[in-house]
Coordinates of N, CA and C in Angstrom, one line a residue:
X1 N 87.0 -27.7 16.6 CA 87.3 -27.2 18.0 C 88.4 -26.2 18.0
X2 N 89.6 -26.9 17.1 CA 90.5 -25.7 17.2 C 90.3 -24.4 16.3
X3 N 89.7 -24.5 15.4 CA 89.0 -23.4 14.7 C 88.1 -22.3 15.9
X4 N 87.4 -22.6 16.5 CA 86.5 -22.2 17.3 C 87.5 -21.6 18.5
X5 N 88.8 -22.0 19.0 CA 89.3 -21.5 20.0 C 90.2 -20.6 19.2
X6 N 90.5 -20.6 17.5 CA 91.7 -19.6 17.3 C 90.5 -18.2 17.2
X7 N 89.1 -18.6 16.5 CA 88.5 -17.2 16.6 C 88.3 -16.6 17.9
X8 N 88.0 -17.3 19.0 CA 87.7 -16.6 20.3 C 88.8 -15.6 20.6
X9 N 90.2 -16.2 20.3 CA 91.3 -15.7 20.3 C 91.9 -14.6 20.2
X10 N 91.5 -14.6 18.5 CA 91.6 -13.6 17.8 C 90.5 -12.3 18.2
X11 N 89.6 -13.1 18.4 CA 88.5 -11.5 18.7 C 89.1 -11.3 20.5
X12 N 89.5 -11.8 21.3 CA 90.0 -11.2 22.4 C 91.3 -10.5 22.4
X13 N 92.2 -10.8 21.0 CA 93.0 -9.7 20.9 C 92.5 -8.2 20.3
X14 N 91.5 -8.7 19.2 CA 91.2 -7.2 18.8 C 90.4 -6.5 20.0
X15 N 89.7 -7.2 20.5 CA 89.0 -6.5 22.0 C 89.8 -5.9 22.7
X16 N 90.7 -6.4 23.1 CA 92.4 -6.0 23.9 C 92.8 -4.6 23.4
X17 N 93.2 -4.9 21.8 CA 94.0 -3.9 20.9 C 92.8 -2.5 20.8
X18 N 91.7 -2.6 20.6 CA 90.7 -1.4 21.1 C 90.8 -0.7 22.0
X19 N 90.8 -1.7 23.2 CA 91.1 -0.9 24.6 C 92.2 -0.1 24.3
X20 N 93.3 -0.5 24.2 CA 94.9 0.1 24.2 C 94.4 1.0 23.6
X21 N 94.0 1.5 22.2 CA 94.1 2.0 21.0 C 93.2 3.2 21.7
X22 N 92.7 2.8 22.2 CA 91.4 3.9 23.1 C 92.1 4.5 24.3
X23 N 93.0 4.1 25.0 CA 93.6 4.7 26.3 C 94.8 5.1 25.7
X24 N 95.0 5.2 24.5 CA 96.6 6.1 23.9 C 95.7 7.0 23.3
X25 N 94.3 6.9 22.7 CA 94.0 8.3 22.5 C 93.2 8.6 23.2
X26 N 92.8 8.9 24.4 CA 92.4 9.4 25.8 C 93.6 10.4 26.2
X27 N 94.6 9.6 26.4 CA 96.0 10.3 26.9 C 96.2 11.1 26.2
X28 N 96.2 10.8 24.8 CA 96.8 11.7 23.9 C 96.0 13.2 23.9
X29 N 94.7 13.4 23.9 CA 93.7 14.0 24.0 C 94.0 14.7 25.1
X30 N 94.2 13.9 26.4 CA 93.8 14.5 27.9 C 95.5 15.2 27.6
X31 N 96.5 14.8 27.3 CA 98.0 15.8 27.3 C 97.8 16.8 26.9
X32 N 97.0 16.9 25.6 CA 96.6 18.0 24.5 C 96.1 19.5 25.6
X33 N 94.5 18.8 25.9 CA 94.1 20.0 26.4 C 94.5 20.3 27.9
X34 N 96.1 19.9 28.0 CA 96.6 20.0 29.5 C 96.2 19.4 30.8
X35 N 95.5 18.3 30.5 CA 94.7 18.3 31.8 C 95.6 16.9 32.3
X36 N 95.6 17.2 33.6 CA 96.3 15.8 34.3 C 96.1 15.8 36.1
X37 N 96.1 14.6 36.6 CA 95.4 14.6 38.1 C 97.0 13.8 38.6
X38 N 97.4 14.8 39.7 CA 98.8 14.6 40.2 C 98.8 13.6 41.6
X39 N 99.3 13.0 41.8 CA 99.2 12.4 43.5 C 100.1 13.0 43.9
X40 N 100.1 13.9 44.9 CA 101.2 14.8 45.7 C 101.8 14.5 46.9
X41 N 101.4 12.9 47.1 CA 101.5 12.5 48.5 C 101.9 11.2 48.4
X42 N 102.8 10.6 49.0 CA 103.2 9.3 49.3 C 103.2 9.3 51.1
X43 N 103.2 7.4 51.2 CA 103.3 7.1 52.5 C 104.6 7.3 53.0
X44 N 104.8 7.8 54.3 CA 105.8 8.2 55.2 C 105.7 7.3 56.6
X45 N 106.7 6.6 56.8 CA 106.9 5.9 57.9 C 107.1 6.0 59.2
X46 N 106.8 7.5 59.4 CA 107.3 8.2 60.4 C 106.0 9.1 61.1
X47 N 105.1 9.6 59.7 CA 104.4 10.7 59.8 C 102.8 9.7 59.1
X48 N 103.0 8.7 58.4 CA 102.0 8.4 57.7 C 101.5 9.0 56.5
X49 N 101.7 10.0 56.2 CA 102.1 10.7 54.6 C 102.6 11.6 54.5
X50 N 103.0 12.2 53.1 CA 104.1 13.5 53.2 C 104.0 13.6 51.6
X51 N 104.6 14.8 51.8 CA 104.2 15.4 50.0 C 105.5 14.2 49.5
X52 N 105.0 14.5 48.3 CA 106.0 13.3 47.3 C 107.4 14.2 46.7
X53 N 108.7 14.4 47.3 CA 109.5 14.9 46.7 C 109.0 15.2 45.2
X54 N 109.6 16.5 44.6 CA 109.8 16.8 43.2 C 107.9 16.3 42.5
X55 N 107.1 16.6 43.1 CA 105.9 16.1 42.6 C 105.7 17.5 42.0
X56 N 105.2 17.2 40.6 CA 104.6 18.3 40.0 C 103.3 18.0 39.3
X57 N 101.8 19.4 39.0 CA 100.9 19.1 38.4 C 99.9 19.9 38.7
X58 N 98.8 19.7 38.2 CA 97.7 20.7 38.5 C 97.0 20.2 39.6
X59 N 96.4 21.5 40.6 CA 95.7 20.7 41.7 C 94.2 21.8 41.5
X60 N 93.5 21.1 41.2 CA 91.8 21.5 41.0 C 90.4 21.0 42.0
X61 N 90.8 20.6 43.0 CA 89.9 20.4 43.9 C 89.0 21.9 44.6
X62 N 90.1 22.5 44.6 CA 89.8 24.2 45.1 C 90.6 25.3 44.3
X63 N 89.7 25.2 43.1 CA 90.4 26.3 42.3 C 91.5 26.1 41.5
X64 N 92.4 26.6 40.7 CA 92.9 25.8 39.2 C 94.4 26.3 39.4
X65 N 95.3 25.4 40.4 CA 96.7 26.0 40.2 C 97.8 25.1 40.0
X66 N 98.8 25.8 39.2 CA 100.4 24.4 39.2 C 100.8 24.3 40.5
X67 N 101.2 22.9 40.8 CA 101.7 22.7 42.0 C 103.0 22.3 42.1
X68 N 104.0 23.1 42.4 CA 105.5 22.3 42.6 C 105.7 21.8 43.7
X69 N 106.4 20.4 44.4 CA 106.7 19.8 45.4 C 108.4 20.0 45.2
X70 N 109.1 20.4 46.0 CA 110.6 20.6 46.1 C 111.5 19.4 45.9
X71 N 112.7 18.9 46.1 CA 113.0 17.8 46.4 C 113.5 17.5 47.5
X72 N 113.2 18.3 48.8 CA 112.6 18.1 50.2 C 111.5 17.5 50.3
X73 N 110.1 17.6 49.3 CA 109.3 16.8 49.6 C 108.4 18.4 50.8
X74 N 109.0 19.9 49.9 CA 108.6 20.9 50.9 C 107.2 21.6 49.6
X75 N 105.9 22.0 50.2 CA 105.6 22.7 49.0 C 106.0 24.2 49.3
X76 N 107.0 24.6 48.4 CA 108.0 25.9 48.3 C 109.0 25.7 47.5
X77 N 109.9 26.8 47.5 CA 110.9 26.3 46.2 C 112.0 25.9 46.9
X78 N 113.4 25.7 46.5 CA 114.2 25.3 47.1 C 115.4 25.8 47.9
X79 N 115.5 25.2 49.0 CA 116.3 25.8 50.4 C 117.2 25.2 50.7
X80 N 118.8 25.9 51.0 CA 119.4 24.9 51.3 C 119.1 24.8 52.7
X81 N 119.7 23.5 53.4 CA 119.9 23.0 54.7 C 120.5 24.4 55.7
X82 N 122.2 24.4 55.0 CA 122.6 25.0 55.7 C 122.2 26.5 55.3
X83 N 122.1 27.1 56.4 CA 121.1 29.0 56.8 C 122.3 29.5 56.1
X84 N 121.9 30.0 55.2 CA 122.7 31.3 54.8 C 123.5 32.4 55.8
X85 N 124.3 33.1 55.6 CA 124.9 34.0 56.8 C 123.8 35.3 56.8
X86 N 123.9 35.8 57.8 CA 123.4 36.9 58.2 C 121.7 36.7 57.6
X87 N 121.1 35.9 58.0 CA 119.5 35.6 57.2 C 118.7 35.1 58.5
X88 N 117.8 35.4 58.7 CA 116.8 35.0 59.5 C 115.9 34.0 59.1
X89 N 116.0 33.3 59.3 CA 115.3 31.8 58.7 C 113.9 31.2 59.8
X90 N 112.7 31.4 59.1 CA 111.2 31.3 60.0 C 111.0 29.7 59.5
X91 N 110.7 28.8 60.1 CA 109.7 27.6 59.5 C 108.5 27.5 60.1
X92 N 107.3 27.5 58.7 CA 106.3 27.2 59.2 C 105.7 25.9 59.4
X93 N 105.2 25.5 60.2 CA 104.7 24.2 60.5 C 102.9 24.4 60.3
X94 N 102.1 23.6 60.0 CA 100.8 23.4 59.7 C 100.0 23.0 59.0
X95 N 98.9 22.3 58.3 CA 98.2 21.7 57.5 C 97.7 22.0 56.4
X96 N 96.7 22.3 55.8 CA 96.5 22.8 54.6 C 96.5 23.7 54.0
X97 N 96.3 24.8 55.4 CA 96.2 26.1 55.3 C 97.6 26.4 55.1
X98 N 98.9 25.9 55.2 CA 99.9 26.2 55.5 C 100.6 25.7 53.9
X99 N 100.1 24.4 53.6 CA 100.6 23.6 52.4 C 100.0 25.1 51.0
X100 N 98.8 25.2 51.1 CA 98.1 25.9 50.6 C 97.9 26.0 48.9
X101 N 97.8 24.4 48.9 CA 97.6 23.9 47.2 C 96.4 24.6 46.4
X102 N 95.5 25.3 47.2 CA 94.8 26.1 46.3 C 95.2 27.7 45.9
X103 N 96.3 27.9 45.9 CA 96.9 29.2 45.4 C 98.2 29.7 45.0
X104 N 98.2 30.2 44.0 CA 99.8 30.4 44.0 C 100.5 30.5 44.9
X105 N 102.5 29.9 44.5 CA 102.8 29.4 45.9 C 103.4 31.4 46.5
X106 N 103.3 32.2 45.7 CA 103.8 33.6 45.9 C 102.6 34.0 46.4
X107 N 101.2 33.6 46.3 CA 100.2 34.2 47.2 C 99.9 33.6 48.6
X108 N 100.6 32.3 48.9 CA 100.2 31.8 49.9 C 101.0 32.4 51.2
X109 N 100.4 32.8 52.7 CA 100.2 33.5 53.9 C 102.3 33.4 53.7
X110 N 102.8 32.5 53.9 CA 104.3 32.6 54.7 C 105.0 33.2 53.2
X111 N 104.4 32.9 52.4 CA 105.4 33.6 51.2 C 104.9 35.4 51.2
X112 N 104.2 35.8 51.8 CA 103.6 37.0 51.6 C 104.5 37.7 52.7
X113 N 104.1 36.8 53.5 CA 105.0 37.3 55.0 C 106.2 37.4 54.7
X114 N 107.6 36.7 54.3 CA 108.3 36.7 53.4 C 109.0 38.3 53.2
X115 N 108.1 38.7 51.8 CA 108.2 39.6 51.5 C 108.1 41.1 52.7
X116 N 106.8 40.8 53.0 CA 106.8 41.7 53.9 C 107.8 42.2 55.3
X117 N 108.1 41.2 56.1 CA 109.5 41.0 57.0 C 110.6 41.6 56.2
X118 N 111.1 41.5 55.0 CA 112.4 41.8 54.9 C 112.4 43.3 54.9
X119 N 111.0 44.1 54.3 CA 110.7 45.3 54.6 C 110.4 46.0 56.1
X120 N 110.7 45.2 57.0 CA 110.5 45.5 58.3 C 111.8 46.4 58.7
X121 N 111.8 47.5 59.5 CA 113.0 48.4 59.7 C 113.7 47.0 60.4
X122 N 112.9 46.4 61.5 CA 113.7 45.4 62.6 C 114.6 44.5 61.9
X123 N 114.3 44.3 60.3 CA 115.1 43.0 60.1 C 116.3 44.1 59.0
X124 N 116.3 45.0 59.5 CA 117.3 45.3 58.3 C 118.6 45.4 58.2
X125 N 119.4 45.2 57.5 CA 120.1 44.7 56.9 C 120.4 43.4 56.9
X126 N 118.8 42.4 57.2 CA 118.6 41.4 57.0 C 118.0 40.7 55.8
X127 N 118.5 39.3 55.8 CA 117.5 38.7 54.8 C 116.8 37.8 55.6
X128 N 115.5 37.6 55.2 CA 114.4 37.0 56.2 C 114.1 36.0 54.8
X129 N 114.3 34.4 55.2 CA 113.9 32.7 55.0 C 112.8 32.3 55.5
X130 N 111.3 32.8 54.6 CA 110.6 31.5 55.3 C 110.4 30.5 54.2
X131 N 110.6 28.8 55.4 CA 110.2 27.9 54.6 C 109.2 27.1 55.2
X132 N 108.3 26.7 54.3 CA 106.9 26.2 54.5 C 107.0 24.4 55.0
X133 N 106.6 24.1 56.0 CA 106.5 22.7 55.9 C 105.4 22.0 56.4
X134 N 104.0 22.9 55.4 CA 102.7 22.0 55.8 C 102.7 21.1 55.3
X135 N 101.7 20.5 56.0 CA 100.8 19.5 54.9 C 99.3 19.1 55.1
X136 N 98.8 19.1 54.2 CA 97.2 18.8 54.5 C 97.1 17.6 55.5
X137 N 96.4 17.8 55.8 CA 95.6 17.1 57.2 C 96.3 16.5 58.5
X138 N 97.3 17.4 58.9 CA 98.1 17.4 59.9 C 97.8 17.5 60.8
X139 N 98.0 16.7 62.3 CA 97.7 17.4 63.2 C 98.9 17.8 63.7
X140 N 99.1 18.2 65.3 CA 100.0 18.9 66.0 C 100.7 17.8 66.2
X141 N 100.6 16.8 66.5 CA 101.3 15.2 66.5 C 102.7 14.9 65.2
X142 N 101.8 14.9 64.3 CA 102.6 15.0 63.0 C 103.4 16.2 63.0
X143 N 102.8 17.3 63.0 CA 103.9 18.3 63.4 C 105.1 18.2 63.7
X144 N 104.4 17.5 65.5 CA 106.0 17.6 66.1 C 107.0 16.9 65.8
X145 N 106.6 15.6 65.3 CA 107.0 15.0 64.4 C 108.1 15.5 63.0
X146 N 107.4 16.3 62.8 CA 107.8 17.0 61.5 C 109.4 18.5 62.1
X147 N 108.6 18.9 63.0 CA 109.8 19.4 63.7 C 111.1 18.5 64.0
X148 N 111.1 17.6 64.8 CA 111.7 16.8 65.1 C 112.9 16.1 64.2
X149 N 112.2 15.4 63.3 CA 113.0 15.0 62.0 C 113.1 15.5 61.2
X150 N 112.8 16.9 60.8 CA 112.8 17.5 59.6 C 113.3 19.0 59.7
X151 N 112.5 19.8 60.8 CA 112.6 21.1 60.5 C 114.2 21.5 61.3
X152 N 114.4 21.0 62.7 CA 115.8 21.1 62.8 C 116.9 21.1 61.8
X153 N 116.8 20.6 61.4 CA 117.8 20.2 60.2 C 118.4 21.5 58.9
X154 N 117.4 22.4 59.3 CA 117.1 23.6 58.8 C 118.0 25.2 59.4
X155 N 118.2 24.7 60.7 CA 118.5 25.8 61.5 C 117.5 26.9 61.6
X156 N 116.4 26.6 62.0 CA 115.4 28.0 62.0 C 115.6 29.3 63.2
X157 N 115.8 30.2 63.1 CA 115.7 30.8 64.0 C 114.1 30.8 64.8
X158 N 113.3 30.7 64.5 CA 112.0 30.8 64.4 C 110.8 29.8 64.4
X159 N 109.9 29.4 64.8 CA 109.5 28.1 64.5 C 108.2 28.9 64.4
X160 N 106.8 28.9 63.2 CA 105.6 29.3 63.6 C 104.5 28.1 63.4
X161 N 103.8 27.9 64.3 CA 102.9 26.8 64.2 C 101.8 27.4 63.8
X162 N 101.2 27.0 62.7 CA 99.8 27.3 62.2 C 98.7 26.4 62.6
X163 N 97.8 27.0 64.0 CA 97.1 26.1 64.4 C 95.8 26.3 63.7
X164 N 95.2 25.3 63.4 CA 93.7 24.7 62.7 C 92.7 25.0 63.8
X165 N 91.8 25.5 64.0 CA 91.1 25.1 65.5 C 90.0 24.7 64.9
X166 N 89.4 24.5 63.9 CA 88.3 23.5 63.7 C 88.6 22.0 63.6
X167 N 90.0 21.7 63.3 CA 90.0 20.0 63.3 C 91.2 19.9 64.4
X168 N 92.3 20.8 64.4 CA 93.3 20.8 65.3 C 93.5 19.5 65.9
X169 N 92.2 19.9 66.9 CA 92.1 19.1 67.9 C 91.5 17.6 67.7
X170 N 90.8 17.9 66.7 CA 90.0 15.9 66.5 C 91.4 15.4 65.8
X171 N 92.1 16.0 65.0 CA 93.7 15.3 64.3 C 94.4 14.7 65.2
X172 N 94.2 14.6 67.0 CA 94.9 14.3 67.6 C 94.5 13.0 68.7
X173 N 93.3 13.0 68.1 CA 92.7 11.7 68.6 C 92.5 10.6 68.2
X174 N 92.5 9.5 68.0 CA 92.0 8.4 67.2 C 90.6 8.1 67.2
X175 N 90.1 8.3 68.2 CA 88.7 8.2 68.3 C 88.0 8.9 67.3
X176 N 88.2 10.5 67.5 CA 87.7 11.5 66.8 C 88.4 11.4 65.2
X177 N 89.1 11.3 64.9 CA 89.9 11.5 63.7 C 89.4 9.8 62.9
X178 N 89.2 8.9 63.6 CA 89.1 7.7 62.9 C 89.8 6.9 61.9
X179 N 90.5 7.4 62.4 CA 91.9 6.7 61.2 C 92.9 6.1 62.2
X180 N 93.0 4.6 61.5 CA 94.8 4.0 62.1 C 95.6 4.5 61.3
X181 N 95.7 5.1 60.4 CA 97.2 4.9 59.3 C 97.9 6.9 60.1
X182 N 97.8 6.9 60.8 CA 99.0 8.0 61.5 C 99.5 7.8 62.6
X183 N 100.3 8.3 63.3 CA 100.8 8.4 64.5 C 100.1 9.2 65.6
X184 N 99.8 9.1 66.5 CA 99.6 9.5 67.9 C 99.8 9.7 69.2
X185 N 100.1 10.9 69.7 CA 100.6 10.8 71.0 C 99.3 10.5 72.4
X186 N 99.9 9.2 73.0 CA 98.7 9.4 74.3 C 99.4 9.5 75.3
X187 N 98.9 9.4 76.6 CA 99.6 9.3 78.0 C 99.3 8.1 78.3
X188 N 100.7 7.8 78.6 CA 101.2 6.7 79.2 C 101.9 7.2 80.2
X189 N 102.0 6.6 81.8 CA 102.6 7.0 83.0 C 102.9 8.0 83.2
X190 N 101.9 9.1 83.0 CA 101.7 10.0 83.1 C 102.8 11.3 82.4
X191 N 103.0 10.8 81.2 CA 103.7 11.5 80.3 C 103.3 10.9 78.5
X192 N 103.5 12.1 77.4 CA 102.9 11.8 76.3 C 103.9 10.8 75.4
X193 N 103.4 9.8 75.4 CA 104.2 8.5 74.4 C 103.6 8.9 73.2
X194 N 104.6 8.8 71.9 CA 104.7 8.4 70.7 C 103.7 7.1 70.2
X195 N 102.7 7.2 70.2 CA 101.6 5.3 69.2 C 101.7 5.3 67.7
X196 N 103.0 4.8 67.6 CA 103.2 4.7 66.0 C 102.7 3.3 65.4
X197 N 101.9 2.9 66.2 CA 101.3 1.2 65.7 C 100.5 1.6 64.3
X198 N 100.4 2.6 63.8 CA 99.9 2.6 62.0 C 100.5 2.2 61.1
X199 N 101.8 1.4 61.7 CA 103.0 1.4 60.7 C 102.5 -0.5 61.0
X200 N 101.9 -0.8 61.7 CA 102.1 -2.5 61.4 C 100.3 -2.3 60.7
X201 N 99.3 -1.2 60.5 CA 98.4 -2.1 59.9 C 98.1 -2.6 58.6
X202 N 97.5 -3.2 58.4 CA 97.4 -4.0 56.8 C 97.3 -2.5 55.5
X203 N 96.3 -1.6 56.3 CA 95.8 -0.4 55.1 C 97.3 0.5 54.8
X204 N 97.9 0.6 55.9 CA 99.6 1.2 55.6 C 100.3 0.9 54.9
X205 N 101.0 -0.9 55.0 CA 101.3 -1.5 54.7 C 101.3 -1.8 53.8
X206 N 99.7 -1.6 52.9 CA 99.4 -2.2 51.3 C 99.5 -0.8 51.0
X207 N 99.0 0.9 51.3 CA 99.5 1.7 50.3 C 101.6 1.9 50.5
X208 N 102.1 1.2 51.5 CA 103.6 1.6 51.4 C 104.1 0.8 50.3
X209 N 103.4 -0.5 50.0 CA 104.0 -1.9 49.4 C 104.5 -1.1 47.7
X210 N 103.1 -0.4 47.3 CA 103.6 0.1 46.0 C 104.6 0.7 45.5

């Protein structure tokens, strides 16, 4: 009998040691020809998710580009808090079109604009700051949100809201959007309350636990 349980034993380590031996050359292989799948997003307690500070990697869902996340947690490069003197400082607020992980971050709309504004006669002898603070699947809720706690802090002269009008508006409903894990604004006594109840359900709470 103990014979019979040291073989089961032994063949469940070499079973074990295969696998390992197979997922260090998988890795090894997948490093080689560069390929790697990044999670750009962690849970946010405020907003329900938010890019993952300092996240870097390739994003291939739509088209083949490196993605840097700042350590703002902004997709753009890095800004300080406090506005430079004499600079015109724009923040943009919006969703994916705004985050814009399918293109370089020098092709995407506020970095283009960017460039173009400082060539404007109006801003001159200006320097013109835009800093991006989309994120995919935002609505105007999260937004404000995002204004609120985040983009003040910036000193913008400027605030531009990139509105979506094909989902815009279902991002700000529960009904329509079908998801608990965000925040919501509804009317309550006849003014718009804050419904942050996403933060007590179980599906929030098990992806924040990690």
């Amino acid at each position: 009998k103990g014979g019979r349980l040291k073989r089961a034993l032994a063949k469940s380590l070499l079973v074990l040691g295969g696998l390992l031996i197979g997922l260090c050359l998988a890795e090894v292989a997948l490093r080689i020809i560069g390929y790697s799948y990044t999670n750009f997003y962690r849970p946010d307690l405020e907003r329900g998710n938010a890019l993952r500070p300092n996240a870097e990697g390739w994003y291939r869902k739509e088209g083949t580009t490196y993605v840097l996340i700042n350590s703002q947690g902004l997709r753009d490069r890095e800004h300080t808090k406090e506005k430079p003197p004499n600079t015109v400082r724009i923040a943009v607020l919006g969703d994916s079109y705004a985050e814009a992980l399918q293109v370089p971050m020098e092709n995407a709309f506020w970095a283009v604009m960017e460039k173009k504004l400082e060539r404007c006669p109006e801003f001159a002898g200006k320097s013109v700051e835009v800093i991006n603070f989309g994120v995919s699947g935002y609505g105007t809720a999260q937004e404000l949100i995002t204004l609120q706690k985040q983009v003040w802090d910036y000193s913008p002269d400027i605030v531009l809201l990139a509105v979506t009008t094909n989902n815009d508006i279902t991002d700000n409903s529960r009904a329509l959007k079908k998801t608990d894990e965000i925040p919501y604004f509804v009317y309550q006594n006849d003014q718009l309350t804050l419904d942050n109840s996403f933060q007590k359900t179980s599906a929030f709470r098990w992806r924040q636990s990690f």
